[in-house]
XYZ file of C-alpha atoms in Angstrom:
757
model
C -27.277 57.796 63.857
C -28.274 58.599 60.250
C -30.416 56.083 58.244
C -30.074 53.470 61.269
C -33.946 53.023 60.985
C -33.783 51.679 57.507
C -35.930 48.586 57.082
C -36.000 45.962 54.394
C -39.283 44.047 54.474
C -38.958 40.487 55.480
C -41.108 39.064 52.661
C -38.546 40.794 50.395
C -35.516 39.134 52.213
C -37.396 35.696 51.923
C -38.090 36.085 48.133
C -34.310 36.806 47.404
C -32.943 33.838 49.446
C -35.548 31.531 48.147
C -35.249 32.708 44.606
C -31.484 32.261 44.363
C -31.768 29.101 45.961
C -34.236 27.382 43.531
C -32.244 29.280 40.577
C -29.097 27.449 41.624
C -30.915 24.123 42.160
C -32.381 24.460 38.826
C -29.013 25.032 37.401
C -27.574 21.629 38.367
C -29.336 19.464 35.753
C -28.527 22.023 33.098
C -24.771 21.791 34.169
C -24.856 18.096 33.507
C -25.657 18.943 29.953
C -22.467 20.916 29.260
C -20.196 19.503 26.887
C -16.541 19.915 26.191
C -15.230 20.808 22.681
C -11.630 20.636 21.312
C -11.570 21.327 17.746
C -8.386 22.709 16.089
C -10.578 24.524 13.650
C -11.848 26.928 16.051
C -8.321 27.942 16.739
C -8.166 29.359 13.329
C -7.810 33.175 13.055
C -11.145 34.311 11.275
C -10.610 36.415 8.323
C -7.196 35.417 7.421
C -6.457 35.146 3.659
C -4.281 32.262 4.153
C -7.195 30.394 6.016
C -9.591 31.156 3.091
C -7.169 29.691 0.737
C -6.774 26.605 2.878
C -10.475 26.096 3.204
C -10.605 26.258 -0.795
C -7.748 24.148 -1.202
C -8.916 21.194 1.013
C -12.240 21.195 -1.197
C -9.832 19.684 -4.052
C -7.803 17.560 -1.584
C -8.751 16.848 1.951
C -7.722 18.157 5.298
C -4.108 17.499 6.509
C -5.096 15.976 10.007
C -7.796 13.355 9.043
C -5.520 10.518 10.250
C -4.728 8.380 13.145
C -1.509 6.638 13.789
C -1.381 3.712 15.875
C 2.154 2.331 16.536
C 2.638 -1.155 18.245
C 5.986 -1.918 19.885
C 7.158 -5.437 19.045
C 7.414 -7.540 22.352
C 10.535 -9.259 21.114
C 12.442 -6.016 20.241
C 12.072 -6.274 16.423
C 9.298 -6.321 14.087
C 10.365 -8.974 12.066
C 8.782 -11.662 13.972
C 5.911 -13.702 12.279
C 3.422 -13.736 15.323
C 3.804 -9.899 15.722
C 3.259 -9.128 12.027
C 0.210 -11.409 11.704
C -1.548 -9.550 14.726
C -0.574 -6.195 13.073
C -2.246 -7.454 9.933
C -5.265 -8.713 11.516
C -5.804 -5.393 13.378
C -5.459 -3.430 10.132
C -7.799 -5.758 8.435
C -10.539 -5.190 11.267
C -9.727 -1.494 11.295
C -11.054 -1.284 7.588
C -14.687 -2.140 9.053
C -14.436 0.575 11.697
C -16.956 3.724 11.308
C -15.624 6.880 10.039
C -12.585 5.076 8.349
C -11.763 5.669 4.657
C -8.504 3.668 4.338
C -6.047 1.777 6.368
C -2.159 1.047 5.454
C 0.139 -1.014 7.497
C 3.607 -2.540 6.691
C 2.126 -6.143 6.122
C -0.238 -4.710 3.146
C 2.319 -3.083 1.235
C 3.333 -4.749 -2.133
C 6.115 -3.604 -4.292
C 5.580 -3.538 -8.242
C 8.313 -5.052 -10.301
C 8.982 -5.460 -14.151
C 9.005 -9.120 -15.488
C 9.356 -10.602 -18.803
C 5.699 -10.932 -18.792
C 4.791 -7.509 -17.609
C 4.490 -5.931 -14.143
C 4.242 -8.053 -11.211
C 4.152 -7.243 -7.394
C 5.735 -8.889 -4.200
C 5.073 -8.215 -0.571
C 7.191 -5.778 1.281
C 7.503 -8.179 4.238
C 6.914 -11.904 3.882
C 4.531 -12.735 6.863
C 4.929 -16.455 6.569
C 8.525 -16.886 5.301
C 10.738 -15.806 8.351
C 13.763 -16.974 6.396
C 13.313 -13.899 4.081
C 13.135 -11.394 6.941
C 16.633 -10.461 6.609
C 16.325 -9.623 2.836
C 12.937 -7.769 3.623
C 14.936 -5.709 6.188
C 17.711 -4.862 3.725
C 15.151 -3.493 1.280
C 13.102 -1.643 3.787
C 16.235 0.048 5.143
C 17.834 0.752 1.686
C 15.572 3.997 1.393
C 13.583 6.544 3.549
C 10.377 5.569 1.855
C 9.093 3.464 4.946
C 11.462 4.191 7.590
C 9.845 6.947 9.803
C 6.473 6.288 8.099
C 5.492 2.780 8.855
C 8.348 1.559 11.106
C 10.828 3.387 13.287
C 14.489 3.546 12.572
C 15.338 0.666 15.056
C 12.529 -1.722 13.662
C 11.411 -1.921 17.305
C 7.811 -0.864 16.310
C 5.491 -0.406 13.279
C 2.432 1.544 12.898
C -1.155 1.374 11.497
C -1.958 4.461 9.372
C -5.894 4.870 9.483
C -7.213 7.754 7.457
C -10.551 8.949 8.624
C -13.505 10.939 7.145
C -12.674 14.969 7.351
C -13.504 17.057 10.298
C -14.412 14.189 12.908
C -16.483 15.479 15.785
C -15.862 14.817 19.359
C -18.765 12.318 19.556
C -17.455 10.413 16.379
C -13.850 10.555 17.697
C -15.047 9.011 21.079
C -17.155 6.324 19.184
C -14.004 5.345 16.994
C -11.506 5.428 19.822
C -13.755 2.998 21.973
C -13.836 0.463 19.188
C -10.022 0.941 18.395
C -9.239 0.322 22.225
C -11.442 -2.687 22.280
C -9.973 -4.308 19.192
C -6.479 -3.651 20.576
C -7.315 -5.552 23.765
C -8.522 -8.654 21.508
C -5.310 -8.333 19.430
C -2.755 -9.166 22.367
C -0.841 -6.042 21.106
C -0.172 -4.520 24.549
C 2.243 -1.816 23.972
C 0.880 0.689 21.765
C 0.938 4.574 21.117
C -1.688 6.720 19.274
C -1.737 10.038 17.544
C -4.092 12.138 15.579
C -7.252 14.288 15.554
C -9.502 11.936 17.564
C -6.922 11.103 20.234
C -6.450 15.009 20.760
C -9.950 15.748 20.917
C -11.105 12.914 23.392
C -8.036 12.948 25.620
C -7.664 16.674 25.947
C -11.400 17.082 26.549
C -11.087 14.320 29.449
C -8.369 15.999 30.797
C -10.273 19.345 30.907
C -13.115 17.741 32.724
C -10.531 16.485 35.458
C -8.816 19.800 35.627
C -12.377 21.686 35.864
C -13.265 19.506 39.026
C -9.772 19.585 40.544
C -9.591 23.323 40.230
C -12.920 23.860 41.788
C -12.171 21.671 44.785
C -8.843 23.103 45.363
C -9.962 26.691 44.899
C -12.966 26.045 47.219
C -10.594 24.509 49.945
C -8.179 27.225 49.774
C -10.629 30.137 50.001
C -12.258 28.547 53.002
C -9.011 28.626 54.802
C -8.245 32.112 53.874
C -11.630 33.396 54.793
C -11.542 31.653 58.202
C -8.169 33.544 58.868
C -9.685 36.758 57.744
C -13.000 36.653 59.669
C -12.483 33.827 62.408
C -16.319 33.234 62.363
C -17.342 30.105 60.549
C -20.720 31.741 60.065
C -18.975 34.319 57.849
C -17.045 31.643 56.119
C -20.338 29.732 55.460
C -22.231 32.668 54.135
C -19.307 33.360 51.781
C -18.696 29.868 50.531
C -22.455 29.458 49.863
C -22.688 32.915 47.982
C -19.642 31.881 45.887
C -20.978 28.298 45.162
C -24.546 29.796 44.013
C -22.718 32.424 41.624
C -20.610 29.536 40.285
C -23.821 27.330 39.706
C -25.612 30.161 38.205
C -22.665 31.087 35.792
C -22.332 27.450 34.796
C -26.244 27.292 34.276
C -26.045 30.525 32.282
C -23.546 28.707 29.943
C -25.778 25.618 29.474
C -28.811 27.647 28.721
C -27.001 29.807 26.073
C -25.800 26.919 24.378
C -21.976 27.426 25.236
C -19.447 24.422 25.031
C -16.638 24.451 27.487
C -13.261 24.960 25.543
C -9.548 24.199 26.505
C -9.746 27.194 28.872
C -12.678 25.925 30.707
C -10.568 25.180 33.713
C -10.093 28.736 34.524
C -13.927 29.420 34.746
C -14.320 28.034 38.361
C -11.021 29.679 39.593
C -12.048 33.034 38.148
C -15.754 32.694 39.611
C -14.530 31.649 43.035
C -11.806 34.509 42.879
C -13.882 37.225 41.652
C -17.011 36.195 44.011
C -14.615 35.981 47.034
C -13.318 39.468 46.387
C -16.766 40.915 46.233
C -17.637 39.119 49.280
C -14.739 40.407 51.191
C -15.259 44.019 50.303
C -19.131 43.726 51.086
C -18.768 41.762 54.185
C -15.816 43.838 55.371
C -17.746 46.983 55.123
C -21.089 45.427 56.617
C -19.072 44.308 59.641
C -17.600 47.757 60.181
C -21.031 49.365 60.157
C -22.351 46.688 62.507
C -19.474 47.304 64.942
C -20.175 50.914 64.965
C -23.718 50.343 66.205
C -25.884 50.303 63.090
C -28.976 48.051 62.586
C -28.511 45.256 60.277
C -30.894 46.612 57.611
C -29.173 49.992 57.953
C -25.690 48.478 57.744
C -26.966 46.805 54.533
C -28.005 50.242 53.178
C -24.830 51.916 53.966
C -22.732 49.033 52.559
C -24.698 48.863 49.157
C -24.672 52.533 49.019
C -20.876 53.023 49.517
C -19.206 49.732 48.862
C -21.919 48.336 46.460
C -21.576 51.012 43.913
C -17.853 51.089 43.892
C -17.941 47.204 43.711
C -20.369 47.661 40.657
C -17.780 49.867 39.005
C -14.884 47.200 39.651
C -17.200 44.586 38.345
C -17.820 46.387 34.963
C -14.099 47.257 34.635
C -13.208 43.706 35.212
C -15.920 42.624 32.704
C -14.347 45.186 30.320
C -10.978 43.724 30.653
C -12.395 40.241 29.787
C -14.582 41.771 26.849
C -11.453 43.494 25.420
C -10.631 39.598 24.179
C -13.338 40.229 21.714
C -10.805 41.777 19.544
C -9.199 38.382 19.087
C -9.601 36.578 15.866
C -9.618 33.328 17.620
C -13.131 32.122 18.372
C -12.482 30.390 21.750
C -10.474 33.462 23.020
C -13.611 35.816 22.198
C -16.091 33.116 23.844
C -13.908 33.097 27.079
C -13.794 36.733 27.248
C -17.611 37.047 26.829
C -18.219 34.199 29.262
C -15.930 35.232 31.822
C -17.440 38.925 31.595
C -20.776 37.608 32.235
C -19.560 35.611 35.164
C -18.057 38.588 36.782
C -21.551 40.380 36.650
C -23.340 37.394 37.928
C -21.038 37.029 40.919
C -21.581 40.755 41.672
C -25.554 40.462 41.526
C -25.240 37.321 43.812
C -23.093 38.970 46.316
C -25.022 42.314 46.473
C -28.466 40.847 47.012
C -27.969 37.103 48.380
C -25.013 37.653 50.711
C -26.041 41.148 52.214
C -29.594 39.782 52.718
C -28.106 36.530 54.563
C -25.646 38.547 56.725
C -28.774 40.886 57.858
C -30.605 37.723 58.912
C -27.701 36.345 60.915
C -27.096 37.483 64.570
C -24.467 39.909 65.201
C -22.739 37.955 67.879
C -22.061 35.258 65.259
C -20.461 37.617 62.912
C -18.155 39.849 64.968
C -14.816 38.668 66.113
C -12.468 40.285 68.770
C -10.424 43.151 67.708
C -7.107 42.036 68.010
C -6.435 41.836 64.304
C -7.692 45.487 63.791
C -4.834 47.100 65.689
C -2.444 45.199 63.289
C -4.212 46.489 60.293
C -4.487 49.924 61.711
C -0.909 50.130 62.315
C -0.066 48.675 59.070
C -1.972 51.185 57.108
C -0.719 54.090 58.940
C 2.811 53.041 58.235
C 2.102 52.626 54.377
C 0.447 56.226 54.542
C 3.498 57.540 56.147
C 5.879 55.692 53.697
C 4.008 57.056 50.662
C 4.076 60.701 52.178
C 7.929 60.592 52.995
C 9.361 58.663 50.298
C 7.438 59.806 47.309
C 10.800 60.534 45.217
C 12.183 57.190 46.129
C 8.630 55.367 45.193
C 8.810 57.044 41.816
C 12.485 56.527 41.472
C 12.230 52.729 41.860
C 9.067 52.672 39.700
C 11.173 54.173 36.991
C 14.082 51.531 37.546
C 11.399 48.783 37.440
C 10.125 50.112 34.084
C 13.795 50.049 32.672
C 14.305 46.351 33.972
C 10.943 45.490 32.524
C 11.613 46.689 29.015
C 14.791 44.670 28.900
C 12.565 41.585 29.547
C 9.867 42.588 27.101
C 12.645 42.600 24.454
C 13.089 38.893 25.046
C 9.659 37.827 24.283
C 9.037 35.448 21.596
C 6.301 33.630 19.786
C 7.723 30.478 19.194
C 4.808 28.389 19.861
C 5.012 24.591 20.118
C 2.203 21.997 20.066
C 3.743 20.109 23.166
C 3.604 23.158 25.332
C -0.173 23.087 25.079
C -0.501 19.246 25.904
C -1.359 18.217 29.476
C 1.543 17.054 31.392
C 1.775 13.514 32.679
C -1.022 12.267 30.132
C -0.775 9.435 27.743
C -1.743 11.683 24.772
C 1.435 13.909 25.516
C 3.627 10.751 25.955
C 2.433 9.466 22.819
C 3.002 12.679 21.015
C 6.685 12.597 22.133
C 7.013 9.043 21.026
C 5.937 9.790 17.403
C 8.294 12.912 17.490
C 11.102 10.956 18.334
C 10.518 7.541 16.549
C 8.445 8.756 13.406
C 7.682 11.785 11.391
C 5.497 13.437 14.182
C 2.275 15.098 13.746
C 2.635 18.686 12.668
C 1.823 18.864 8.983
C 3.696 21.125 6.334
C 2.167 21.661 3.086
C 2.788 23.505 -0.217
C 0.092 23.811 -2.729
C 1.040 24.363 -6.262
C -1.590 25.923 -8.542
C -1.147 25.802 -12.139
C -2.327 28.703 -14.612
C -1.679 27.167 -17.989
C -3.667 24.389 -19.859
C -1.169 21.556 -19.001
C -1.524 21.357 -15.228
C 0.583 19.099 -13.226
C 0.339 15.722 -15.086
C 3.318 16.337 -17.514
C 6.998 15.841 -17.372
C 7.957 19.484 -16.852
C 5.814 20.395 -14.093
C 6.611 17.101 -12.166
C 10.332 17.605 -12.777
C 10.043 20.970 -11.176
C 8.110 19.638 -8.130
C 10.891 17.019 -7.867
C 13.475 19.428 -7.533
C 11.479 21.253 -4.828
C 10.823 18.097 -3.112
C 14.856 17.357 -3.137
C 15.415 20.844 -1.631
C 13.088 19.801 1.228
C 15.611 17.221 2.311
C 18.306 19.823 2.942
C 16.102 20.773 6.161
C 16.643 18.315 8.986
C 13.270 19.202 10.674
C 11.262 18.304 7.493
C 10.426 14.594 7.357
C 8.128 12.283 5.192
C 7.733 14.285 2.171
C 4.989 13.282 -0.392
C 4.543 14.664 -3.757
C 3.345 13.487 -7.258
C 6.906 13.300 -8.216
C 7.807 10.792 -5.816
C 5.422 8.251 -7.501
C 7.611 8.446 -10.789
C 10.707 8.063 -8.746
C 9.480 4.993 -7.342
C 8.308 3.680 -10.623
C 11.483 4.313 -12.433
C 13.379 2.539 -9.666
C 11.184 -0.635 -10.024
C 11.200 -0.223 -13.922
C 15.026 -0.820 -13.682
C 14.629 -3.752 -11.258
C 16.568 -2.083 -8.693
C 14.405 -2.307 -5.660
C 17.400 -1.267 -3.337
C 19.168 1.567 -5.298
C 18.573 5.389 -5.084
C 15.339 6.681 -6.027
C 15.777 9.058 -9.100
C 13.244 11.077 -11.151
C 12.957 9.951 -14.854
C 15.971 11.776 -16.680
C 13.924 11.814 -20.067
C 10.306 12.689 -20.978
C 10.174 9.457 -23.094
C 10.888 7.519 -19.951
C 8.361 9.373 -17.952
C 5.626 8.524 -20.613
C 6.342 5.098 -20.486
C 6.008 5.060 -16.735
C 2.713 6.961 -16.972
C 0.515 3.990 -17.392
C 1.824 2.038 -14.360
C 1.360 5.347 -12.001
C -1.825 3.706 -10.537
C 0.164 0.842 -9.007
C 2.384 3.289 -7.259
C -0.424 5.548 -5.866
C -1.625 2.644 -3.767
C 1.595 3.070 -1.680
C 0.711 6.625 -1.127
C -2.067 7.307 1.529
C -2.319 11.073 0.619
C -4.194 12.641 -2.393
C -1.591 14.613 -4.081
C -3.308 16.054 -7.145
C -6.709 17.648 -7.941
C -9.389 15.914 -9.856
C -8.842 18.361 -12.738
C -4.981 18.065 -12.529
C -4.515 21.840 -12.096
C -3.331 21.614 -8.586
C -0.592 19.546 -6.814
C 0.109 19.165 -3.143
C 3.630 18.710 -1.446
C 2.863 17.099 1.731
C 5.458 16.767 4.580
C 5.549 16.594 8.366
C 7.821 18.791 10.320
C 9.204 18.612 13.781
C 7.754 20.322 16.492
C 10.412 23.093 16.658
C 8.309 26.139 17.315
C 6.442 28.834 15.112
C 8.992 31.085 14.779
C 11.636 28.386 13.712
C 9.249 27.160 11.224
C 8.791 30.497 9.793
C 12.288 30.779 9.313
C 12.415 27.230 7.358
C 9.417 28.641 5.208
C 11.011 31.796 4.398
C 14.086 29.941 3.294
C 11.831 27.540 1.136
C 9.994 30.405 -0.600
C 13.388 32.153 -1.219
C 14.395 28.844 -3.369
C 10.966 28.879 -5.052
C 11.399 32.441 -6.159
C 14.825 31.489 -7.536
C 14.225 28.072 -9.138
C 10.684 27.837 -10.127
C 8.750 28.970 -13.165
C 6.317 31.304 -11.416
C 4.714 32.225 -14.772
C 3.262 28.699 -15.019
C 2.541 28.133 -11.388
C 2.087 29.478 -7.920
C 3.679 28.180 -4.948
C 1.919 28.610 -1.519
C 2.576 27.334 1.755
C -0.655 26.115 3.569
C -1.936 23.927 6.080
C -3.262 23.830 9.399
C 0.254 24.210 11.134
C 0.509 27.519 9.129
C -2.838 28.773 9.993
C -2.338 27.953 13.835
C 1.090 29.597 13.871
C -0.360 32.686 12.332
C -2.279 33.162 15.623
C 1.065 34.403 17.010
C 1.007 37.580 14.753
C -2.515 38.294 15.545
C -2.047 37.697 19.320
C 0.114 40.703 19.333
C -2.048 42.875 17.118
C -5.192 41.924 18.887
C -3.601 42.225 22.426
C -2.829 45.887 21.763
C -6.226 46.687 20.294
C -8.070 44.821 23.045
C -6.114 46.752 25.769
C -6.410 50.037 23.878
C -10.119 49.531 23.851
C -10.412 48.460 27.490
C -8.265 51.434 28.704
C -10.706 53.747 26.575
C -13.669 52.370 28.049
C -12.458 52.345 31.743
C -11.477 55.877 31.187
C -15.017 56.714 30.247
C -16.407 54.965 33.277
C -14.002 56.921 35.498
C -14.808 60.230 34.017
C -18.516 59.437 34.870
C -17.714 58.255 38.361
C -15.161 60.966 39.438
C -16.140 63.852 36.990
C -12.432 65.088 37.012
C -10.099 64.492 34.142
C -7.003 64.569 36.337
C -8.231 61.750 38.326
C -7.756 59.540 35.239
C -3.981 59.693 36.014
C -4.524 58.302 39.481
C -6.803 55.548 38.079
C -4.854 54.462 35.016
C -1.077 55.242 35.494
C -0.534 52.834 38.261
C -2.369 50.095 36.301
C -0.074 50.392 33.385
C 2.858 49.210 35.615
C 1.393 45.571 36.309
C 0.843 45.170 32.565
C 4.520 46.016 31.782
C 5.690 43.787 34.588
C 3.369 40.852 33.273
C 5.033 41.347 29.769
C 8.504 41.310 31.342
C 7.777 37.975 33.177
C 7.158 36.417 29.713
C 10.766 37.555 28.462
C 12.408 36.734 31.926
C 10.914 33.104 32.132
C 11.151 32.327 28.543
C 7.205 31.984 28.250
C 6.022 32.007 24.519
C 3.270 34.718 23.851
C 0.369 32.669 22.525
C -3.170 32.632 22.372
C -3.866 31.035 25.806
C -1.346 33.299 27.583
C -2.676 36.402 26.077
C -5.644 36.379 28.320
C -3.380 37.269 31.248
C -3.277 40.735 30.349
C -7.055 41.321 30.238
C -7.397 39.506 33.579
C -4.463 41.619 35.046
C -5.803 45.022 33.741
C -9.445 44.216 35.065
C -8.280 43.404 38.460
C -5.701 46.055 38.919
C -8.071 48.832 37.957
C -10.535 47.290 40.539
C -8.042 48.246 43.263
C -7.840 51.593 42.044
C -11.417 52.280 41.739
C -12.000 51.155 45.159
C -9.173 53.620 46.553
C -10.327 56.427 44.747
C -13.964 55.831 45.341
C -13.238 55.866 49.061
C -10.949 58.842 48.787
C -13.622 60.955 47.052
C -16.420 59.865 49.517
C -14.073 60.933 52.436
C -12.947 64.075 50.540
C -16.684 64.898 50.058
C -17.481 65.089 53.742
C -15.078 68.063 54.017
C -11.735 66.284 55.158
C -8.611 67.687 54.065
C -6.275 65.638 51.551
C -4.075 63.929 54.038
C -6.894 63.174 56.476
C -9.003 61.766 53.504
C -5.932 59.527 52.508
C -5.169 58.009 55.816
C -8.652 57.215 56.389
C -8.909 55.794 52.956
C -5.961 53.616 53.701
C -7.324 52.504 56.951
C -10.525 51.386 55.597
C -10.179 50.523 52.024
C -6.352 49.693 52.113
C -7.314 46.739 54.362
C -9.850 45.421 52.109
C -7.753 45.815 49.008
C -4.772 43.775 50.854
C -7.248 40.957 51.850
C -8.619 40.556 48.390
C -5.019 40.599 46.822
C -4.135 37.745 49.379
C -7.258 35.869 48.140
C -6.518 36.604 44.520
C -2.874 35.629 44.799
C -3.442 32.122 46.359
C -6.716 31.604 44.239
C -4.830 31.990 41.002
C -1.764 30.291 42.588
C -4.145 27.083 42.446
C -3.626 26.894 38.560
C -0.056 25.797 39.423
C -1.587 22.504 40.228
C -2.809 22.243 36.544
C -1.700 19.696 34.144
C -2.321 22.033 31.259
C 0.679 24.187 30.764
C -1.273 27.379 29.565
C -3.157 27.185 32.698
C -0.180 26.799 34.792
C 1.526 29.882 33.056
C -1.586 31.974 33.581
C -1.649 31.194 37.433
C 2.024 31.740 37.811
C 1.791 35.326 35.688
C -1.232 36.556 37.260
C -0.276 35.667 40.904
C 2.988 37.396 40.552
C 1.561 40.349 38.651
C -1.140 41.016 41.318
C 1.317 41.635 44.173
C 2.880 44.275 42.027
C -0.580 45.755 41.095
C -1.215 46.090 44.779
C 2.197 47.867 45.612
C 1.840 50.320 42.587
C -1.788 51.254 43.907
C -1.029 51.974 47.462
C 2.305 53.663 46.702
C 1.634 55.521 43.728
C -2.068 56.697 43.908
C -1.472 58.820 47.200
C 1.220 60.830 45.548
C -0.759 61.307 42.288
C -3.772 62.657 44.359
C -1.583 65.220 46.058
C -0.339 66.528 42.774
C -3.840 66.498 41.367
C -5.146 68.528 44.435
C -2.369 70.825 44.221
C -3.066 71.446 40.463
C -6.790 71.945 41.082
C -5.937 74.519 44.051
C -7.200 72.403 46.771
């Protein structure tokens, strides 16, 4: 038999096996140095003008997420309990000495100014040691919304401690601060508590990602082991495959550590992708090797034939998969770009490992321990014959159904929305998610909503006319049910005016006359002690209207924003000041717009690069139709699933299309490469097609089964974006296989007729 005397030196085999083993062992300590990172700022769209404005804006003020909210539920059902209030006050006092803390505010800290015949005095909002005055205190607190929803809930069943931290806490600083906070809470005997803020999100989500990474690796490994055993029925083959996949995963994680990468919120996808891609390569290589061995080839010759025929095709599929991931480089979001680059590198690492390590180990394993009986071969032989016959006799029906699927998918695509919500990205069943819902329900929530006012005259904000205008805008905010806890410089003067009249329980009003305003100006410092936010810039030329808004979704918030800006255009003096919505919420929400743009750009670039590779590989322009057209159907199907299931198109979900395109093209290249190889041996079109079905069709079905169940592992994820990615990709891969096996043959027949062959 041709090339049956091919020989690979034993020293080379030993060097490859030992080299990969030592490299993988060396990666273990490096992997222990990998760090998780969850930083909101990294999800800001780079190069955005609103982002540039926001970064300039916070230089005059502060970031809008530099806080921690800790709510303590009163054990007696009401906060008006001396023991409870004293414990809250003691905790707040201790918190002032915590590292990275700038300011602490709690209900017992509040003192209200009032006018006396002898000047300005003050009284506590809550009389801790005078329970007989609690009814009076309660009436005062609930007479306005200044404190309700901010420092206590509507039922007075809990109160919170507001902790203002330094800007841009790192994850290490957050971890240190939370450890101290938890320790102090244990000492305080305040058992039922809830936390919200940047530090909680950073630490808890990073911890959740670590658990997710370990869980997905274990479940994927077990599932792949079971599938490989049912496919090959030989534990030796399963062992070789699993060790190869494990080595590729270790090398990949070691690569991330050496290159200084940090694991982001999408890190849980890495083990799944590496295991699945590695398994796919192993199946193609191992299946071909065993076929060659069963035909009587010697091990080294079988390795040569496998690498020559399948190795080249697998290289092309690895490159196209890497291109699919690399298309994410068009994203403006840094973690998405990093994920694309890392995943692309992982695909190539898996290929190199399988082609070198797996094939050498297979060649050193006795043939009797690799081959199984032929009972399964007849099933695949008959199944592939049936598929070939169906594609030949039902061509019109296949394309008719394909057209109908497109129509139905277009209907689904029209229902896609980008109404991104924070809660949809929080891990299910975790305390951080439970606490987020607690604050959304009982307090003003987490999501910030800001308007920056920049003055263009010499007067700035500290004058009656400017603040009266801000007051009208703030009153307009109250018309929106979802906007809560509004703070502005005008609010301070409403409070002072109320106290100056001695009417602590009356309705807050802005001073009706400039003369009254001027009288209150000298007492404004007292009112600012009640407001934790910085609301005017040091030079007085900028003001800030700060609020919180319910987590109703990016599109819904955009509707509210448009309505507010319409009011600004009608009612505000735009010649004196510029009004602009800003804040982290706006910046994150703009990702929805860029996701759509970058998705089209990235896929367009990927299609172009894959087209070039196919031209180099097949050297026939019409073959591009067979390679690309069937792979557009899975993309359309994936998009339709978003609309049908009501899944929001956001940054984490957008990676689905890169993965689907990369993997779908793999199947096409394997099929076309085998067809071209058989055709080159002088066989006719139909004979080449049926041989391609029998050999490559089986491998495509097997790899799709592995991919399907592999991504299905993500359904166990607590992270909603990972769950969605698993659901979409698993569903779409089945459609990709069907489109490839049913449409490519009819396209090839048409291409061959056009070329006169």
